[in-house]
PDB file of C-alpha atoms in Angstrom:
ATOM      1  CA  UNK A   1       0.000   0.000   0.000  1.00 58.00           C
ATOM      2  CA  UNK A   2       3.406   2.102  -0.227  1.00 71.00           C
ATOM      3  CA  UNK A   3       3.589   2.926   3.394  1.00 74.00           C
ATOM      4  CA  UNK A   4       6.862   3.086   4.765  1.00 83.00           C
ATOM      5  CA  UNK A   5       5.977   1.000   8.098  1.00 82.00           C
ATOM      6  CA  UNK A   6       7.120   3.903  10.284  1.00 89.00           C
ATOM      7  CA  UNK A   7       4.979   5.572  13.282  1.00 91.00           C
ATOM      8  CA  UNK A   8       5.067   9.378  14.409  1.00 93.00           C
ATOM      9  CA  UNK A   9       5.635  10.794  17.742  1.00 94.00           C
ATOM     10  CA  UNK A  10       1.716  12.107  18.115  1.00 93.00           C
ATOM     11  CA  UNK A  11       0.480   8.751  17.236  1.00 91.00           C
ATOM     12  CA  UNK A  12       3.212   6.334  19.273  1.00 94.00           C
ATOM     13  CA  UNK A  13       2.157   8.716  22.801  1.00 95.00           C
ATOM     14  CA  UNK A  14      -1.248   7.434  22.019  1.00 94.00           C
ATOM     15  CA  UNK A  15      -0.532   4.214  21.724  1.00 93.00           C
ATOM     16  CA  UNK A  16       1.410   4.376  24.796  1.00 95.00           C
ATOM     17  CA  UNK A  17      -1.069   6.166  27.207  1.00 95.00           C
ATOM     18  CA  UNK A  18      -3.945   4.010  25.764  1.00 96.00           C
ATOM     19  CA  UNK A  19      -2.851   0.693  26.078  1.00 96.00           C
ATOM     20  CA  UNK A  20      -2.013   1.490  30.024  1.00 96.00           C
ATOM     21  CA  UNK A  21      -4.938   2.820  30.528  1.00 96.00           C
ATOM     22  CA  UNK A  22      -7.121  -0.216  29.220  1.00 97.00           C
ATOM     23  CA  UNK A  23      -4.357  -2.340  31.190  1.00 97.00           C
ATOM     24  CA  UNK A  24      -5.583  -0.332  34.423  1.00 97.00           C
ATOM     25  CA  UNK A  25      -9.416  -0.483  33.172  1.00 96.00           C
ATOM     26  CA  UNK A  26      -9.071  -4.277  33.895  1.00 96.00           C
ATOM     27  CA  UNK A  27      -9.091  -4.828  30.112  1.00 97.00           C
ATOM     28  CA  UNK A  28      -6.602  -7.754  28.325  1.00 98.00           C
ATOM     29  CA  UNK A  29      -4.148  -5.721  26.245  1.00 98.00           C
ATOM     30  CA  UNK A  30      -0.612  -5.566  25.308  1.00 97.00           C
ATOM     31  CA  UNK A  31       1.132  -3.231  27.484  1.00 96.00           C
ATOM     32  CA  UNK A  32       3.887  -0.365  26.224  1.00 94.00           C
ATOM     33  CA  UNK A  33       7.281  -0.938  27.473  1.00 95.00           C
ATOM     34  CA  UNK A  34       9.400   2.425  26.212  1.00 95.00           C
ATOM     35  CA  UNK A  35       9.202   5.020  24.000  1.00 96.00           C
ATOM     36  CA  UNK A  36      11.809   5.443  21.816  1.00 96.00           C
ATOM     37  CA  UNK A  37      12.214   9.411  19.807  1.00 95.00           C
ATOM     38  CA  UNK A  38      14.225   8.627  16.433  1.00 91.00           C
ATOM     39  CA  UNK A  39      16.033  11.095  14.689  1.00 88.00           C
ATOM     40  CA  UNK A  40      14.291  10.425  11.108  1.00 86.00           C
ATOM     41  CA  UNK A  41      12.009  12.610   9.924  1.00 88.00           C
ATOM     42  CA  UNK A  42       8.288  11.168   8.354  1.00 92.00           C
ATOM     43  CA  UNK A  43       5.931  12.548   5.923  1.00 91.00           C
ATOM     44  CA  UNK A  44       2.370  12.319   7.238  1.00 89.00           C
ATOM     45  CA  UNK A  45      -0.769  13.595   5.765  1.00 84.00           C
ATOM     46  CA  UNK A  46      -2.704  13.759   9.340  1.00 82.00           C
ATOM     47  CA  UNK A  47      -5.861  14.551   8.600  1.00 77.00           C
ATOM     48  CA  UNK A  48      -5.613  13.200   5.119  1.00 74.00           C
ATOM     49  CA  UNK A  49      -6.446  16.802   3.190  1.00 83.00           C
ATOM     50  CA  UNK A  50      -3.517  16.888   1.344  1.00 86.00           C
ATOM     51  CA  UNK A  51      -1.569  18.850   3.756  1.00 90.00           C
ATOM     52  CA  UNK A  52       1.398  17.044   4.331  1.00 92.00           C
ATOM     53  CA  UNK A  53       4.062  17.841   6.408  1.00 93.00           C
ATOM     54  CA  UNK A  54       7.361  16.751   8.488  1.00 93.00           C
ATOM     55  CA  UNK A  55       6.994  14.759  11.446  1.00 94.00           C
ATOM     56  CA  UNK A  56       9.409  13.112  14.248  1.00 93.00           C
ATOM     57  CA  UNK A  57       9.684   9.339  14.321  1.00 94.00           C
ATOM     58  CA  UNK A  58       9.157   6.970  16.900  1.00 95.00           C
ATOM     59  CA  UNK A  59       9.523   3.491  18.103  1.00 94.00           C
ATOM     60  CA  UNK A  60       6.765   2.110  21.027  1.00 94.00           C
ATOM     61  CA  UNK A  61       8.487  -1.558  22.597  1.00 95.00           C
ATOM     62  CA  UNK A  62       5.200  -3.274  23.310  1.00 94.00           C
ATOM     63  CA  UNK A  63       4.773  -6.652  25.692  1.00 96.00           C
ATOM     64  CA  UNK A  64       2.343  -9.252  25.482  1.00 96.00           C
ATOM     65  CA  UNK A  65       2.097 -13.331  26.628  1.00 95.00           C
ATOM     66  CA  UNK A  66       1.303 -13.893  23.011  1.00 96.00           C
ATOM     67  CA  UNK A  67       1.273 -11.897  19.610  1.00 96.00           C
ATOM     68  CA  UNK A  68      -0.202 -14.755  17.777  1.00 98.00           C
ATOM     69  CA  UNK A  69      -3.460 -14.057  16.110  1.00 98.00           C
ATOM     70  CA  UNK A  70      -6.119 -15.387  14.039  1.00 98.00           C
ATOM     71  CA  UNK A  71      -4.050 -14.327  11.039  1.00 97.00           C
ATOM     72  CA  UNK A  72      -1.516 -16.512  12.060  1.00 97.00           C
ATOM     73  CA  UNK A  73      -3.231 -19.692  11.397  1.00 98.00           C
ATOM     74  CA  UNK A  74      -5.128 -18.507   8.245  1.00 97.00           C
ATOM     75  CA  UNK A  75      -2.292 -17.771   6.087  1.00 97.00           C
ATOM     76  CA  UNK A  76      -1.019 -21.423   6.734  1.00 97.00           C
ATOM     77  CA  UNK A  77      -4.232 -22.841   6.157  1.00 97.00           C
ATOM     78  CA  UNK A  78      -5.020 -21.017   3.175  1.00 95.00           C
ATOM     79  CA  UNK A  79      -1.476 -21.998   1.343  1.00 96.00           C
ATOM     80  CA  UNK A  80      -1.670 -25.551   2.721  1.00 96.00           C
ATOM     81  CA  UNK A  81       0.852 -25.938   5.385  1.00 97.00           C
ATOM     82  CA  UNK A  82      -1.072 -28.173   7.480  1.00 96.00           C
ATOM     83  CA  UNK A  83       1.271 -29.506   9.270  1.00 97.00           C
ATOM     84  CA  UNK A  84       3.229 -26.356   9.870  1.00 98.00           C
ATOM     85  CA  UNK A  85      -0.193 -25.005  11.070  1.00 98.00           C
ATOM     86  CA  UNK A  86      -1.102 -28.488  13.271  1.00 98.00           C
ATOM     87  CA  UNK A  87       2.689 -28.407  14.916  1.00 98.00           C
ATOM     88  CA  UNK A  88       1.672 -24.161  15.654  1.00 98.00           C
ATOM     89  CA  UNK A  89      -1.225 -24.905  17.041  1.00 98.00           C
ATOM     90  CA  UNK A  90      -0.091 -27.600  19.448  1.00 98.00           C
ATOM     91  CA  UNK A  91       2.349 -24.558  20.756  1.00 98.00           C
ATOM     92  CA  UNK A  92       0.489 -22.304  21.331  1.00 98.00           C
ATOM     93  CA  UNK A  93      -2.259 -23.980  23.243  1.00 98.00           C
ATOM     94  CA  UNK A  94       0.729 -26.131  25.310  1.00 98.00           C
ATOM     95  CA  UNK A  95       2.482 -22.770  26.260  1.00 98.00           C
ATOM     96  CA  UNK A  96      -1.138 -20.552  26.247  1.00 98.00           C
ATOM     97  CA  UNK A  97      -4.019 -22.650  27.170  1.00 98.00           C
ATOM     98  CA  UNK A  98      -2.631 -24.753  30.544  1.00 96.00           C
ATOM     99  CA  UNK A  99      -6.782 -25.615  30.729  1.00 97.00           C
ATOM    100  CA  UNK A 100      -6.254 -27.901  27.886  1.00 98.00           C
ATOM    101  CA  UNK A 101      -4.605 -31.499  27.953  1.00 98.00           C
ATOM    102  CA  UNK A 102      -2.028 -31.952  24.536  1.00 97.00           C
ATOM    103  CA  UNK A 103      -3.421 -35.792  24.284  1.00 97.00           C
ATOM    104  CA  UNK A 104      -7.184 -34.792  24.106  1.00 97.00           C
ATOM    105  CA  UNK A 105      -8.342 -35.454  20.707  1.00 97.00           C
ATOM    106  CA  UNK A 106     -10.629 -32.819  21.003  1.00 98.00           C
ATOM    107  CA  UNK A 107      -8.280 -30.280  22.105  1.00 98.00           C
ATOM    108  CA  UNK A 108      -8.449 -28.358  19.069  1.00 98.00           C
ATOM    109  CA  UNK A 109     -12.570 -28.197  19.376  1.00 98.00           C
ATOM    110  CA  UNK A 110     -11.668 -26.653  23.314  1.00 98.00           C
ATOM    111  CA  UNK A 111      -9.067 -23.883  22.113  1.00 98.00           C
ATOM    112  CA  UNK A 112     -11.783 -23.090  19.863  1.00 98.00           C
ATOM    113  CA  UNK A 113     -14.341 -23.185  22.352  1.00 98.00           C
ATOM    114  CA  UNK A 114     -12.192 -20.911  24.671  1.00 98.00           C
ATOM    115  CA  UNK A 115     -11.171 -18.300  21.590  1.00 98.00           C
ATOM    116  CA  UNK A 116     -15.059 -17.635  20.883  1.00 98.00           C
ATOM    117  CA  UNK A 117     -16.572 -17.295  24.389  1.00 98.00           C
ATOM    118  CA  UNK A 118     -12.931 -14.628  25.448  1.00 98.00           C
ATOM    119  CA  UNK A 119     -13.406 -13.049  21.835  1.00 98.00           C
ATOM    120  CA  UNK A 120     -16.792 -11.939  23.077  1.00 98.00           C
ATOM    121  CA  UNK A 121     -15.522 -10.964  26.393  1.00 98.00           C
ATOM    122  CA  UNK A 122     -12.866  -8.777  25.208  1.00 98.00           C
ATOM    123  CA  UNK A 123     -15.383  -6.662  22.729  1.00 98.00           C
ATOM    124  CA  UNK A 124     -17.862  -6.650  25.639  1.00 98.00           C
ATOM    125  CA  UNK A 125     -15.473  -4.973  27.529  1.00 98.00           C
ATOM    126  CA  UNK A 126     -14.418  -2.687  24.353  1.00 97.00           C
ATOM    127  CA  UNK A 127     -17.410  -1.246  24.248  1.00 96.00           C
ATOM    128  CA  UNK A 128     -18.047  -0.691  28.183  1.00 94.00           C
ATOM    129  CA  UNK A 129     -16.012   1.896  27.704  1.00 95.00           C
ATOM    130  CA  UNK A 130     -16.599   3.325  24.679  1.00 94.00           C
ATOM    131  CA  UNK A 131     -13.311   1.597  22.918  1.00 97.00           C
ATOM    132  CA  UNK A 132     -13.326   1.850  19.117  1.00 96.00           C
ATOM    133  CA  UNK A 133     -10.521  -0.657  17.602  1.00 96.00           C
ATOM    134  CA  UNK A 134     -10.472   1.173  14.191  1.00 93.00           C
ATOM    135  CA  UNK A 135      -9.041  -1.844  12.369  1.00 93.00           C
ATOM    136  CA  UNK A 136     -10.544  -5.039  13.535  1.00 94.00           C
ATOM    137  CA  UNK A 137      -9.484  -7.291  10.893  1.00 95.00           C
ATOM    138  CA  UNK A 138      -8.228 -10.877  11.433  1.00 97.00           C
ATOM    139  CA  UNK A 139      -4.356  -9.912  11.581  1.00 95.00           C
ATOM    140  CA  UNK A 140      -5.712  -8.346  14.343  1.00 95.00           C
ATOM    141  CA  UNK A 141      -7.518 -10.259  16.677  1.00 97.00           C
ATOM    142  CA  UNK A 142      -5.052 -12.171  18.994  1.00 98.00           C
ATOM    143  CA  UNK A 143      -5.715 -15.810  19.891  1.00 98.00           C
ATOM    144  CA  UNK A 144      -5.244 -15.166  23.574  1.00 98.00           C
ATOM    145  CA  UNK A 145      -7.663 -12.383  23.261  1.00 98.00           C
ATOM    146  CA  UNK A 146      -6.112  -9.570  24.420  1.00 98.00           C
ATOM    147  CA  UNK A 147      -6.340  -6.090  22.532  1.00 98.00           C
ATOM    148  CA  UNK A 148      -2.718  -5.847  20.479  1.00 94.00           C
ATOM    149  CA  UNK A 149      -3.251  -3.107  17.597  1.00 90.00           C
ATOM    150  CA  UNK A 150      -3.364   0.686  18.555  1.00 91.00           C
ATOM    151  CA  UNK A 151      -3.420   1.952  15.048  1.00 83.00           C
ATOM    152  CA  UNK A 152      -6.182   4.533  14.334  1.00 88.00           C
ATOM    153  CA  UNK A 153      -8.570   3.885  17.986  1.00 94.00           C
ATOM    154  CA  UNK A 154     -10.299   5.915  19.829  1.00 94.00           C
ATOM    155  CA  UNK A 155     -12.852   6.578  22.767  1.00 95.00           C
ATOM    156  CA  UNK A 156     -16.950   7.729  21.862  1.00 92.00           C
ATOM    157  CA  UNK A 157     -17.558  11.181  24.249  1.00 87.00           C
ATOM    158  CA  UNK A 158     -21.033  10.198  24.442  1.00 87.00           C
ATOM    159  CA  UNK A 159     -22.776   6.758  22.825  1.00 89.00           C
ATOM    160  CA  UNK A 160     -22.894   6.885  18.645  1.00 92.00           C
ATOM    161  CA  UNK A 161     -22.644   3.145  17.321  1.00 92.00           C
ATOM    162  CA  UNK A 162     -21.836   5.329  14.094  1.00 93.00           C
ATOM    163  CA  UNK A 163     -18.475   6.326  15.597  1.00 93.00           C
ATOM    164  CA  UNK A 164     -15.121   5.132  13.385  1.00 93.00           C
ATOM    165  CA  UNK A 165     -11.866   6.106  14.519  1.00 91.00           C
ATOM    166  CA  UNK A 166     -10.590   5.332  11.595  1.00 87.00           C
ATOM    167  CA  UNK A 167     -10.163   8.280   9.402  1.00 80.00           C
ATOM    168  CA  UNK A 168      -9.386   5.701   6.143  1.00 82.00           C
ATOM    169  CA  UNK A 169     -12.755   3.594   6.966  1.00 87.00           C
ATOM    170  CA  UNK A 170     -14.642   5.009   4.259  1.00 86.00           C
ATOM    171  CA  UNK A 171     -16.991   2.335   4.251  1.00 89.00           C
ATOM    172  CA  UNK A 172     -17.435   2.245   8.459  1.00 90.00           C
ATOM    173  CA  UNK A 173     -16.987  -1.752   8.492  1.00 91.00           C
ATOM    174  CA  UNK A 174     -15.225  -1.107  12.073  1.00 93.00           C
ATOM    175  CA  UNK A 175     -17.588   1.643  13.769  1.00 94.00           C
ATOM    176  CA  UNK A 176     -18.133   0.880  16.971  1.00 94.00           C
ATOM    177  CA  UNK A 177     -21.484  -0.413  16.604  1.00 94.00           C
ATOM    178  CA  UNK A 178     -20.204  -3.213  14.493  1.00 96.00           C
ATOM    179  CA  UNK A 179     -17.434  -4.458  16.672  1.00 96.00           C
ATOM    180  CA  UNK A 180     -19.567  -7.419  17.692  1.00 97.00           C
ATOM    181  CA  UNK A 181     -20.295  -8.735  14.210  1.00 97.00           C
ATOM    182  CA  UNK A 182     -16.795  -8.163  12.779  1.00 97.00           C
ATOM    183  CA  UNK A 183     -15.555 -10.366  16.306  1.00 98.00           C
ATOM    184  CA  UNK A 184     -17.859 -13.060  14.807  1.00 98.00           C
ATOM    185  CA  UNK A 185     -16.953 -12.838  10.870  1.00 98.00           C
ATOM    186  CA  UNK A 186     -13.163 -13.116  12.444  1.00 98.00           C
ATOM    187  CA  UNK A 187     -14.283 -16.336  14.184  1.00 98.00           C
ATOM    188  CA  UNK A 188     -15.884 -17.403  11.711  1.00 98.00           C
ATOM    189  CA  UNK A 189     -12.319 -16.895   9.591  1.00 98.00           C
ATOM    190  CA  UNK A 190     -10.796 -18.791  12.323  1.00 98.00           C
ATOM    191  CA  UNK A 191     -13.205 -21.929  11.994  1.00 98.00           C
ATOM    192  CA  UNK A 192     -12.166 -22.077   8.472  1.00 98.00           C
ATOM    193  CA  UNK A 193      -8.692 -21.849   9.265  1.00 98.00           C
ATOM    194  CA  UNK A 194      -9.255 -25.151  11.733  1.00 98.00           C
ATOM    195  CA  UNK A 195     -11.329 -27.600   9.488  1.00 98.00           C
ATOM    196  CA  UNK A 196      -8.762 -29.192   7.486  1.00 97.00           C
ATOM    197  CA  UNK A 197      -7.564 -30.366  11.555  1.00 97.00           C
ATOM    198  CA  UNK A 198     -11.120 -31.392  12.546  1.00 98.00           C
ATOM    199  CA  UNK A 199     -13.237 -34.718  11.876  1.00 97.00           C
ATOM    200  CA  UNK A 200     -16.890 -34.461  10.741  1.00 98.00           C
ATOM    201  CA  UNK A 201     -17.682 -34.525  14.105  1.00 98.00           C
ATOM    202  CA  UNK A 202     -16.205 -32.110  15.380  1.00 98.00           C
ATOM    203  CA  UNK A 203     -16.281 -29.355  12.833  1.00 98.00           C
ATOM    204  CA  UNK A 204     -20.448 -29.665  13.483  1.00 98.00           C
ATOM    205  CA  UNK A 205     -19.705 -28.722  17.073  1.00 98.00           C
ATOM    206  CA  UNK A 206     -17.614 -25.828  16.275  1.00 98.00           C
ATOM    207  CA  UNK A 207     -20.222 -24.872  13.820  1.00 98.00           C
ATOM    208  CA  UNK A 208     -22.300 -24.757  17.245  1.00 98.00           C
ATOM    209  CA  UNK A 209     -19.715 -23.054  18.942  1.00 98.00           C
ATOM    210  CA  UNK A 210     -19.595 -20.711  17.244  1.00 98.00           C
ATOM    211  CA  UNK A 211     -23.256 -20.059  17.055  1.00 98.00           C
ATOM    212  CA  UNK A 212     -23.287 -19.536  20.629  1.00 98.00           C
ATOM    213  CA  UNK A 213     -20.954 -16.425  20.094  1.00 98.00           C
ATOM    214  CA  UNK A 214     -23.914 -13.824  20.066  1.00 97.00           C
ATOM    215  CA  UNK A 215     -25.468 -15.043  23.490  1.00 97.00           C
ATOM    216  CA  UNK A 216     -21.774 -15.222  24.799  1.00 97.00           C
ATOM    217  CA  UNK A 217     -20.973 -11.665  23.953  1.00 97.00           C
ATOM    218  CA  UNK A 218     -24.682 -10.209  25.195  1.00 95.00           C
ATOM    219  CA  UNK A 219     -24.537 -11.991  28.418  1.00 94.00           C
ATOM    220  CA  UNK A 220     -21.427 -10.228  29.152  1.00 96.00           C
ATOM    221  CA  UNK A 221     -22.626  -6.954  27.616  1.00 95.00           C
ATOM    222  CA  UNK A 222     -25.282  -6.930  29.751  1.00 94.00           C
ATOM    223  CA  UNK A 223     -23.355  -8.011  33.309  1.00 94.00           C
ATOM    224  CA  UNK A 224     -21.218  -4.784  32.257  1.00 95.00           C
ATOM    225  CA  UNK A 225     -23.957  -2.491  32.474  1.00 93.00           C
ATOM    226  CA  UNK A 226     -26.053  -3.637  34.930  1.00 93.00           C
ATOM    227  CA  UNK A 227     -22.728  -3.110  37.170  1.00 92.00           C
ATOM    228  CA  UNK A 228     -22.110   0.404  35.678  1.00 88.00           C
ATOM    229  CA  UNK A 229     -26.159   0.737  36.547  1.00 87.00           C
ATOM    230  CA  UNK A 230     -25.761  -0.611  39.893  1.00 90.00           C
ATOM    231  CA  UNK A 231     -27.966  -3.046  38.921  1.00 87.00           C
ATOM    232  CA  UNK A 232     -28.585  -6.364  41.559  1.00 84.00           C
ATOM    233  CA  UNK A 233     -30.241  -9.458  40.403  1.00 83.00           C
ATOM    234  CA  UNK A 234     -32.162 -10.347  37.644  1.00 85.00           C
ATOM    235  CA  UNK A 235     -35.032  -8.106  36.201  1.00 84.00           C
ATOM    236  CA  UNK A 236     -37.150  -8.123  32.720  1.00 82.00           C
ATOM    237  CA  UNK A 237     -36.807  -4.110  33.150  1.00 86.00           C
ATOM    238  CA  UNK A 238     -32.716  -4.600  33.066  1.00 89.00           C
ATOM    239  CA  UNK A 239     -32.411  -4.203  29.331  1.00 87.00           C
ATOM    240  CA  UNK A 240     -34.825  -1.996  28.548  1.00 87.00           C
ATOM    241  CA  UNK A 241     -32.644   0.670  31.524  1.00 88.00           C
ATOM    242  CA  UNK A 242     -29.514  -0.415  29.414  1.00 89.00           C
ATOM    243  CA  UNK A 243     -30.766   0.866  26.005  1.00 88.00           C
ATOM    244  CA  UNK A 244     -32.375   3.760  27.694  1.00 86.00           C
ATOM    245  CA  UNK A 245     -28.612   4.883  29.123  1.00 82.00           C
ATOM    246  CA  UNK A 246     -27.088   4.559  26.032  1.00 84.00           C
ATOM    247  CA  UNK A 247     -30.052   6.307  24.147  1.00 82.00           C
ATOM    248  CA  UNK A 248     -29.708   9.304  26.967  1.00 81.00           C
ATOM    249  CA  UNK A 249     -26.365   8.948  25.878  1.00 72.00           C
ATOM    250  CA  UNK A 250     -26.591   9.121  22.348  1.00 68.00           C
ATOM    251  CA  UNK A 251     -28.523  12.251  22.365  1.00 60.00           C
ATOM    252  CA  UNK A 252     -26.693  13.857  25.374  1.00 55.00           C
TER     253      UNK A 252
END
């Protein structure tokens, strides 16, 4: 896409401040190490008007358990390196996934299992506070589910599921409001990726697995809120007070 791969200063102090802050909002992330000024200078267009001008370079050291994502095991799958992909998968859920014994046969159908229901935790907690990924694609969207891309983000002031971050989202395929679905059209990526390692069997259950991603993700929508509410117990009023916050929100 002729990008040179480098980041600014403006944009790497974002990165920085944002992914501690999500760290100390009790939400999985990647966390920034150091902050390194370089001496070269970079050509930015920042608000994409044609106004370009001279900016300082940058480098952010991030941390995480894991930088695996679901990107990882497509590209093998798609050019056929099964058993590359089979011997990366057995690594990662040996050194990630302690939950899940290396000599079950189904162990594949459980790190599935566990990717789907913590996929829909994660965005849950996204959008509890008003997180917008900006680019939620499947190079993305780590295995271990944790958040590990602070491109173009940001936070909604007040509730618009309209809201993109992303000033190069022309089409708004990751505004806020769609963080949910794009989770599960990821998943859905990652399912494919896994087939050519499942039986019959077992690809039917992940086809239920992954079903159960949209009651997964509103059950934990809805426990945020009705905490942020102050909410106790159950009550058929709960979700009607939860779309009426975010609609006072919304027009606030």
């Amino acid at each position: 896409r002729n990008g040179d791969g480098r980041a600014v200063l403006r944009s790497s102090v974002r990165e920085f401040l944002c992914s501690e802050a999500m760290h100390y909002l009790g939400i999985p992330t990647s966390r920034a190490a150091s902050l390194v000024v370089s001496d070269d200078d970079v050509w930015r267009d920042q608000f994409y008007n044609g106004n370009i001008k001279k900016e300082r370079g940058a480098i952010v050291l991030r941390l995480a358990k894991s930088w695996f994502r679901i990107g990882s095991l497509e590209i093998l799958a798609h050019s056929g390196e099964l058993d590359l992909q089979r011997r990366l998968l057995d690594f990662i859920i040996q050194e990630h996934f302690p939950s899940i014994a290396m000599n079950d046969s189904n162990r594949y159908l459980e790190f599935f299992s566990t990717v789907v229901s913590e996929t829909a935790n994660l965005i849950a907690l996204w959008m509890s506070v008003g997180f917008a990924h900006g680019v939620c694609n499947t190079d993305n969207f780590s295995l271990l589910s944790i958040t590990i891309d602070y491109g173009p983000f940001g936070f909604m002031d007040s509730y618009d599921p309209n809201f993109v971050p992303n000033t190069s989202d022309d089409e708004k395929r990751y505004k806020v409001g769609n963080q949910a679905n794009v989770g599960l059209f990821n998943l859905s990526k990652l399912l494919q990726a896994l087939k050519p390692l499942l039986d019959p069997r077992q690809k039917q259950l992940a086809s239920q697995i992954l079903e159960g991603y949209g009651d997964h993700y509103y059950i934990r929508f809805t426990e945020l809120f009705k905490t942020k509410l102050g909410l106790l117990g159950e009550n058929e009023d709960d979700n009607y007070l939860i779309a009426f916050l975010l609609k006072v929100s919304l027009l606030s």
